[in-house]
Amino acid sequence: MRLSACTGLNTVEREQEGTYLVFLPGLHGNPGGMVKVTSLGSTPNACSPVVWMPWRNPDTGKGFLVVRVACATLRGVPVDAAFTLSYSVDLGSTADVRIPGAYLWASESDAAEYTPMKDYQYNSTHALNTVTRTATGKYTVHLPGLVRPGGNPQVSAYNFTATCGVTGWRPVEHEHQVEVVCRGAQGDPVDAQFAFLFRQ
């Protein structure tokens, strides 16, 4: 078990089949930020964040960021599975070092175009990221100011309504555009919320 950056061991509790609570000590002062979850192993399961929020243990007084994680087969059946989890605020940037990249929580699955909530998005150029829905289950993430070629986009379905993936990304004029597709249990595109992370 890895240490939290704020000291202390991260812990995991299994709530029921396929559902877990992850406790990250010392991070209760950060209500926003971004959580990325990826299933681990050769079995093609899918794991995703359901919710994350600050919490203080009433018995010990210790503060945590608590993340609920759901894992399921590609047909949507809950299953116990191994996973990796990362959490960051401003991609870990400090006053002296700004890490180039962006993240957002795409919370409006059927909106034609919108700006995600400010607490749950970040852009190292200080611009606001936006999302457009181009068709059912298909989205373009717009990252203003991030114009260098390359980069590493990652996406997880949020609240486990689908499986989401990146189909392409490229700089276009004054922004980076990342194409995201979300699919349901039968493989058809479906509208879904997702957590998105991009590093350059």
PDB file of C-alpha atoms in Angstrom:
ATOM      1  CA  MET A   1       0.000   0.000   0.000  1.00  0.00           C
ATOM      2  CA  ARG A   2       1.476   3.342  -1.052  1.00  0.00           C
ATOM      3  CA  LEU A   3       1.790   6.298   1.292  1.00  0.00           C
ATOM      4  CA  SER A   4      -0.340   9.367   0.830  1.00  0.00           C
ATOM      5  CA  ALA A   5       1.579  12.534   0.001  1.00  0.00           C
ATOM      6  CA  CYS A   6       0.196  13.913   3.283  1.00  0.00           C
ATOM      7  CA  THR A   7       1.695  10.961   5.220  1.00  0.00           C
ATOM      8  CA  GLY A   8      -0.130   7.874   6.364  1.00  0.00           C
ATOM      9  CA  LEU A   9      -1.123   4.659   4.653  1.00  0.00           C
ATOM     10  CA  ASN A  10      -3.886   4.625   2.077  1.00  0.00           C
ATOM     11  CA  THR A  11      -6.443   1.915   2.864  1.00  0.00           C
ATOM     12  CA  VAL A  12      -9.192   0.110   0.956  1.00  0.00           C
ATOM     13  CA  GLU A  13     -12.440  -1.356   2.308  1.00  0.00           C
ATOM     14  CA  ARG A  14     -14.666  -3.690   0.288  1.00  0.00           C
ATOM     15  CA  GLU A  15     -18.317  -2.613   0.667  1.00  0.00           C
ATOM     16  CA  GLN A  16     -19.840  -5.386  -1.434  1.00  0.00           C
ATOM     17  CA  GLU A  17     -18.988  -7.293  -4.572  1.00  0.00           C
ATOM     18  CA  GLY A  18     -17.314  -4.892  -6.977  1.00  0.00           C
ATOM     19  CA  THR A  19     -17.603  -1.814  -4.736  1.00  0.00           C
ATOM     20  CA  TYR A  20     -14.788  -0.375  -2.607  1.00  0.00           C
ATOM     21  CA  LEU A  21     -14.029   2.625  -0.415  1.00  0.00           C
ATOM     22  CA  VAL A  22     -10.510   4.058  -0.712  1.00  0.00           C
ATOM     23  CA  PHE A  23      -9.312   6.244   2.182  1.00  0.00           C
ATOM     24  CA  LEU A  24      -6.558   8.784   1.389  1.00  0.00           C
ATOM     25  CA  PRO A  25      -5.350  10.318   4.690  1.00  0.00           C
ATOM     26  CA  GLY A  26      -4.660  14.014   5.046  1.00  0.00           C
ATOM     27  CA  LEU A  27      -6.362  15.041   1.792  1.00  0.00           C
ATOM     28  CA  HIS A  28      -9.708  16.118   3.291  1.00  0.00           C
ATOM     29  CA  GLY A  29      -9.007  19.784   2.563  1.00  0.00           C
ATOM     30  CA  ASN A  30      -9.380  19.227  -1.190  1.00  0.00           C
ATOM     31  CA  PRO A  31     -13.055  18.869  -2.179  1.00  0.00           C
ATOM     32  CA  GLY A  32     -12.316  18.958  -5.926  1.00  0.00           C
ATOM     33  CA  GLY A  33      -9.322  17.618  -7.803  1.00  0.00           C
ATOM     34  CA  MET A  34      -9.434  14.615 -10.098  1.00  0.00           C
ATOM     35  CA  VAL A  35      -9.559  10.868  -9.466  1.00  0.00           C
ATOM     36  CA  LYS A  36      -8.491   8.374 -12.146  1.00  0.00           C
ATOM     37  CA  VAL A  37      -9.193   4.649 -11.721  1.00  0.00           C
ATOM     38  CA  THR A  38      -8.000   1.845 -14.014  1.00  0.00           C
ATOM     39  CA  SER A  39      -8.673  -1.882 -13.719  1.00  0.00           C
ATOM     40  CA  LEU A  40      -5.583  -4.023 -13.214  1.00  0.00           C
ATOM     41  CA  GLY A  41      -4.872  -7.463 -14.662  1.00  0.00           C
ATOM     42  CA  SER A  42      -5.481  -9.526 -17.792  1.00  0.00           C
ATOM     43  CA  THR A  43      -9.265  -9.880 -17.296  1.00  0.00           C
ATOM     44  CA  PRO A  44     -11.103  -7.165 -19.263  1.00  0.00           C
ATOM     45  CA  ASN A  45     -13.000  -5.645 -16.345  1.00  0.00           C
ATOM     46  CA  ALA A  46     -13.738  -1.944 -15.964  1.00  0.00           C
ATOM     47  CA  CYS A  47     -13.322   0.068 -12.758  1.00  0.00           C
ATOM     48  CA  SER A  48     -14.391   3.670 -12.276  1.00  0.00           C
ATOM     49  CA  PRO A  49     -14.783   6.333  -9.582  1.00  0.00           C
ATOM     50  CA  VAL A  50     -18.351   6.713  -8.306  1.00  0.00           C
ATOM     51  CA  VAL A  51     -17.808   9.692  -6.010  1.00  0.00           C
ATOM     52  CA  TRP A  52     -15.013  11.332  -4.022  1.00  0.00           C
ATOM     53  CA  MET A  53     -15.404  13.634  -1.043  1.00  0.00           C
ATOM     54  CA  PRO A  54     -13.667  14.843   2.145  1.00  0.00           C
ATOM     55  CA  TRP A  55     -14.545  12.932   5.309  1.00  0.00           C
ATOM     56  CA  ARG A  56     -13.430  13.097   8.937  1.00  0.00           C
ATOM     57  CA  ASN A  57     -13.576  10.044  11.175  1.00  0.00           C
ATOM     58  CA  PRO A  58     -15.809  11.076  14.108  1.00  0.00           C
ATOM     59  CA  ASP A  59     -14.034   8.661  16.483  1.00  0.00           C
ATOM     60  CA  THR A  60     -10.404   9.574  15.742  1.00  0.00           C
ATOM     61  CA  GLY A  61     -10.779  13.052  14.246  1.00  0.00           C
ATOM     62  CA  LYS A  62      -8.515  12.067  11.327  1.00  0.00           C
ATOM     63  CA  GLY A  63      -9.374  13.528   7.924  1.00  0.00           C
ATOM     64  CA  PHE A  64      -9.468  11.620   4.644  1.00  0.00           C
ATOM     65  CA  LEU A  65     -10.451  11.979   1.056  1.00  0.00           C
ATOM     66  CA  VAL A  66     -12.801   9.018   0.470  1.00  0.00           C
ATOM     67  CA  VAL A  67     -13.238   7.585  -3.014  1.00  0.00           C
ATOM     68  CA  ARG A  68     -15.937   5.034  -3.840  1.00  0.00           C
ATOM     69  CA  VAL A  69     -14.840   2.736  -6.700  1.00  0.00           C
ATOM     70  CA  ALA A  70     -17.068   0.368  -8.682  1.00  0.00           C
ATOM     71  CA  CYS A  71     -15.752  -2.536 -10.771  1.00  0.00           C
ATOM     72  CA  ALA A  72     -17.747  -4.648 -13.213  1.00  0.00           C
ATOM     73  CA  THR A  73     -17.408  -6.915 -16.209  1.00  0.00           C
ATOM     74  CA  LEU A  74     -17.768  -5.334 -19.637  1.00  0.00           C
ATOM     75  CA  ARG A  75     -21.425  -6.459 -19.529  1.00  0.00           C
ATOM     76  CA  GLY A  76     -21.970  -4.375 -16.392  1.00  0.00           C
ATOM     77  CA  VAL A  77     -22.067  -7.192 -13.804  1.00  0.00           C
ATOM     78  CA  PRO A  78     -20.363  -6.168 -10.511  1.00  0.00           C
ATOM     79  CA  VAL A  79     -17.154  -8.101  -9.941  1.00  0.00           C
ATOM     80  CA  ASP A  80     -14.300  -8.004  -7.442  1.00  0.00           C
ATOM     81  CA  ALA A  81     -11.239  -6.694  -9.256  1.00  0.00           C
ATOM     82  CA  ALA A  82      -7.827  -5.167  -8.681  1.00  0.00           C
ATOM     83  CA  PHE A  83      -7.374  -1.533  -9.724  1.00  0.00           C
ATOM     84  CA  THR A  84      -5.002   1.399  -9.620  1.00  0.00           C
ATOM     85  CA  LEU A  85      -6.087   4.829  -8.387  1.00  0.00           C
ATOM     86  CA  SER A  86      -4.515   8.242  -8.618  1.00  0.00           C
ATOM     87  CA  TYR A  87      -5.688  11.568  -7.225  1.00  0.00           C
ATOM     88  CA  SER A  88      -4.284  14.990  -7.949  1.00  0.00           C
ATOM     89  CA  VAL A  89      -5.044  18.654  -7.479  1.00  0.00           C
ATOM     90  CA  ASP A  90      -3.650  20.877 -10.261  1.00  0.00           C
ATOM     91  CA  LEU A  91      -1.746  17.784 -11.489  1.00  0.00           C
ATOM     92  CA  GLY A  92       0.558  18.192  -8.502  1.00  0.00           C
ATOM     93  CA  SER A  93       1.761  21.658  -9.568  1.00  0.00           C
ATOM     94  CA  THR A  94       3.407  23.889  -6.981  1.00  0.00           C
ATOM     95  CA  ALA A  95       4.034  27.617  -6.759  1.00  0.00           C
ATOM     96  CA  ASP A  96       7.438  27.080  -8.392  1.00  0.00           C
ATOM     97  CA  VAL A  97       6.672  24.292 -10.878  1.00  0.00           C
ATOM     98  CA  ARG A  98       3.550  24.141 -13.038  1.00  0.00           C
ATOM     99  CA  ILE A  99       2.949  20.741 -14.637  1.00  0.00           C
ATOM    100  CA  PRO A 100       1.488  21.153 -18.149  1.00  0.00           C
ATOM    101  CA  GLY A 101      -1.836  19.457 -18.659  1.00  0.00           C
ATOM    102  CA  ALA A 102      -5.500  19.472 -17.721  1.00  0.00           C
ATOM    103  CA  TYR A 103      -8.288  17.478 -16.120  1.00  0.00           C
ATOM    104  CA  LEU A 104     -12.048  17.688 -15.794  1.00  0.00           C
ATOM    105  CA  TRP A 105     -15.141  15.881 -14.623  1.00  0.00           C
ATOM    106  CA  ALA A 106     -17.562  15.690 -17.538  1.00  0.00           C
ATOM    107  CA  SER A 107     -20.786  15.709 -15.514  1.00  0.00           C
ATOM    108  CA  GLU A 108     -23.375  16.700 -18.153  1.00  0.00           C
ATOM    109  CA  SER A 109     -23.655  13.623 -20.349  1.00  0.00           C
ATOM    110  CA  ASP A 110     -26.322  14.932 -22.751  1.00  0.00           C
ATOM    111  CA  ALA A 111     -25.401  18.648 -22.964  1.00  0.00           C
ATOM    112  CA  ALA A 112     -24.460  19.905 -26.427  1.00  0.00           C
ATOM    113  CA  GLU A 113     -21.690  22.125 -25.026  1.00  0.00           C
ATOM    114  CA  TYR A 114     -20.730  23.193 -21.502  1.00  0.00           C
ATOM    115  CA  THR A 115     -17.943  24.224 -19.153  1.00  0.00           C
ATOM    116  CA  PRO A 116     -17.359  21.632 -16.378  1.00  0.00           C
ATOM    117  CA  MET A 117     -17.516  22.779 -12.753  1.00  0.00           C
ATOM    118  CA  LYS A 118     -14.472  24.817 -11.743  1.00  0.00           C
ATOM    119  CA  ASP A 119     -13.716  22.758  -8.616  1.00  0.00           C
ATOM    120  CA  TYR A 120     -13.423  19.665 -10.806  1.00  0.00           C
ATOM    121  CA  GLN A 121     -11.387  21.001 -13.687  1.00  0.00           C
ATOM    122  CA  TYR A 122      -7.871  22.357 -14.165  1.00  0.00           C
ATOM    123  CA  ASN A 123      -5.787  23.730 -17.034  1.00  0.00           C
ATOM    124  CA  SER A 124      -2.139  24.654 -16.540  1.00  0.00           C
ATOM    125  CA  THR A 125      -2.604  27.656 -18.870  1.00  0.00           C
ATOM    126  CA  HIS A 126      -5.351  29.007 -16.541  1.00  0.00           C
ATOM    127  CA  ALA A 127      -7.960  28.647 -19.301  1.00  0.00           C
ATOM    128  CA  LEU A 128     -11.329  26.924 -18.831  1.00  0.00           C
ATOM    129  CA  ASN A 129     -11.791  23.532 -20.469  1.00  0.00           C
ATOM    130  CA  THR A 130     -15.050  22.771 -22.278  1.00  0.00           C
ATOM    131  CA  VAL A 131     -16.827  19.660 -23.580  1.00  0.00           C
ATOM    132  CA  THR A 132     -19.013  19.277 -26.668  1.00  0.00           C
ATOM    133  CA  ARG A 133     -21.252  16.310 -27.444  1.00  0.00           C
ATOM    134  CA  THR A 134     -20.971  15.462 -31.151  1.00  0.00           C
ATOM    135  CA  ALA A 135     -23.332  12.426 -31.160  1.00  0.00           C
ATOM    136  CA  THR A 136     -24.728   9.866 -28.713  1.00  0.00           C
ATOM    137  CA  GLY A 137     -21.828   8.811 -26.490  1.00  0.00           C
ATOM    138  CA  LYS A 138     -19.290  10.841 -28.468  1.00  0.00           C
ATOM    139  CA  TYR A 139     -17.587  13.915 -27.056  1.00  0.00           C
ATOM    140  CA  THR A 140     -14.801  16.358 -27.831  1.00  0.00           C
ATOM    141  CA  VAL A 141     -12.811  17.729 -24.890  1.00  0.00           C
ATOM    142  CA  HIS A 142     -11.388  21.199 -25.618  1.00  0.00           C
ATOM    143  CA  LEU A 143      -8.206  22.174 -23.753  1.00  0.00           C
ATOM    144  CA  PRO A 144      -7.346  25.823 -24.571  1.00  0.00           C
ATOM    145  CA  GLY A 145      -3.699  26.842 -24.570  1.00  0.00           C
ATOM    146  CA  LEU A 146      -2.290  23.304 -24.659  1.00  0.00           C
ATOM    147  CA  VAL A 147      -0.950  23.341 -28.208  1.00  0.00           C
ATOM    148  CA  ARG A 148       2.143  21.132 -28.091  1.00  0.00           C
ATOM    149  CA  PRO A 149       1.854  17.888 -30.101  1.00  0.00           C
ATOM    150  CA  GLY A 150       1.608  14.598 -28.235  1.00  0.00           C
ATOM    151  CA  GLY A 151       0.452  14.240 -24.668  1.00  0.00           C
ATOM    152  CA  ASN A 152      -1.172  11.457 -22.668  1.00  0.00           C
ATOM    153  CA  PRO A 153      -4.982  11.519 -22.362  1.00  0.00           C
ATOM    154  CA  GLN A 154      -6.766   9.132 -19.983  1.00  0.00           C
ATOM    155  CA  VAL A 155     -10.475   8.693 -19.337  1.00  0.00           C
ATOM    156  CA  SER A 156     -12.695   6.685 -16.967  1.00  0.00           C
ATOM    157  CA  ALA A 157     -16.459   6.409 -17.005  1.00  0.00           C
ATOM    158  CA  TYR A 158     -17.877   8.084 -13.903  1.00  0.00           C
ATOM    159  CA  ASN A 159     -20.427   6.319 -11.693  1.00  0.00           C
ATOM    160  CA  PHE A 160     -20.066   3.243 -13.884  1.00  0.00           C
ATOM    161  CA  THR A 161     -22.745   3.848 -16.471  1.00  0.00           C
ATOM    162  CA  ALA A 162     -20.487   2.889 -19.378  1.00  0.00           C
ATOM    163  CA  THR A 163     -16.965   2.176 -20.548  1.00  0.00           C
ATOM    164  CA  CYS A 164     -15.229   5.239 -21.991  1.00  0.00           C
ATOM    165  CA  GLY A 165     -12.107   5.494 -24.102  1.00  0.00           C
ATOM    166  CA  VAL A 166     -10.029   7.977 -26.100  1.00  0.00           C
ATOM    167  CA  THR A 167     -10.214   7.629 -29.885  1.00  0.00           C
ATOM    168  CA  GLY A 168      -7.829  10.441 -30.843  1.00  0.00           C
ATOM    169  CA  TRP A 169      -6.228  13.724 -29.846  1.00  0.00           C
ATOM    170  CA  ARG A 170      -4.483  16.563 -31.630  1.00  0.00           C
ATOM    171  CA  PRO A 171      -3.639  20.266 -31.323  1.00  0.00           C
ATOM    172  CA  VAL A 172      -6.053  22.445 -33.343  1.00  0.00           C
ATOM    173  CA  GLU A 173      -5.285  26.165 -33.590  1.00  0.00           C
ATOM    174  CA  HIS A 174      -5.132  27.428 -29.987  1.00  0.00           C
ATOM    175  CA  GLU A 175      -6.184  24.264 -28.121  1.00  0.00           C
ATOM    176  CA  HIS A 176      -5.829  20.515 -27.836  1.00  0.00           C
ATOM    177  CA  GLN A 177      -8.890  18.481 -28.806  1.00  0.00           C
ATOM    178  CA  VAL A 178      -9.437  14.981 -27.424  1.00  0.00           C
ATOM    179  CA  GLU A 179     -12.125  12.663 -28.801  1.00  0.00           C
ATOM    180  CA  VAL A 180     -13.898  10.438 -26.237  1.00  0.00           C
ATOM    181  CA  VAL A 181     -16.402   7.631 -26.896  1.00  0.00           C
ATOM    182  CA  CYS A 182     -18.498   5.941 -24.180  1.00  0.00           C
ATOM    183  CA  ARG A 183     -20.197   2.577 -24.776  1.00  0.00           C
ATOM    184  CA  GLY A 184     -22.779   0.534 -22.903  1.00  0.00           C
ATOM    185  CA  ALA A 185     -22.764  -3.165 -22.057  1.00  0.00           C
ATOM    186  CA  GLN A 186     -23.792  -4.137 -25.610  1.00  0.00           C
ATOM    187  CA  GLY A 187     -21.035  -2.037 -27.194  1.00  0.00           C
ATOM    188  CA  ASP A 188     -23.319   0.696 -28.512  1.00  0.00           C
ATOM    189  CA  PRO A 189     -22.436   4.365 -27.869  1.00  0.00           C
ATOM    190  CA  VAL A 190     -24.267   5.756 -24.823  1.00  0.00           C
ATOM    191  CA  ASP A 191     -24.243   9.166 -23.164  1.00  0.00           C
ATOM    192  CA  ALA A 192     -22.186   9.011 -19.963  1.00  0.00           C
ATOM    193  CA  GLN A 193     -20.316  11.088 -17.438  1.00  0.00           C
ATOM    194  CA  PHE A 194     -16.544  10.613 -17.326  1.00  0.00           C
ATOM    195  CA  ALA A 195     -13.377  11.652 -15.525  1.00  0.00           C
ATOM    196  CA  PHE A 196     -10.677  12.960 -17.872  1.00  0.00           C
ATOM    197  CA  LEU A 197      -6.952  13.590 -17.389  1.00  0.00           C
ATOM    198  CA  PHE A 198      -4.367  14.951 -19.860  1.00  0.00           C
ATOM    199  CA  ARG A 199      -0.623  15.431 -19.320  1.00  0.00           C
ATOM    200  CA  GLN A 200       1.936  16.871 -21.678  1.00  0.00           C
TER     201      GLN A 200
END
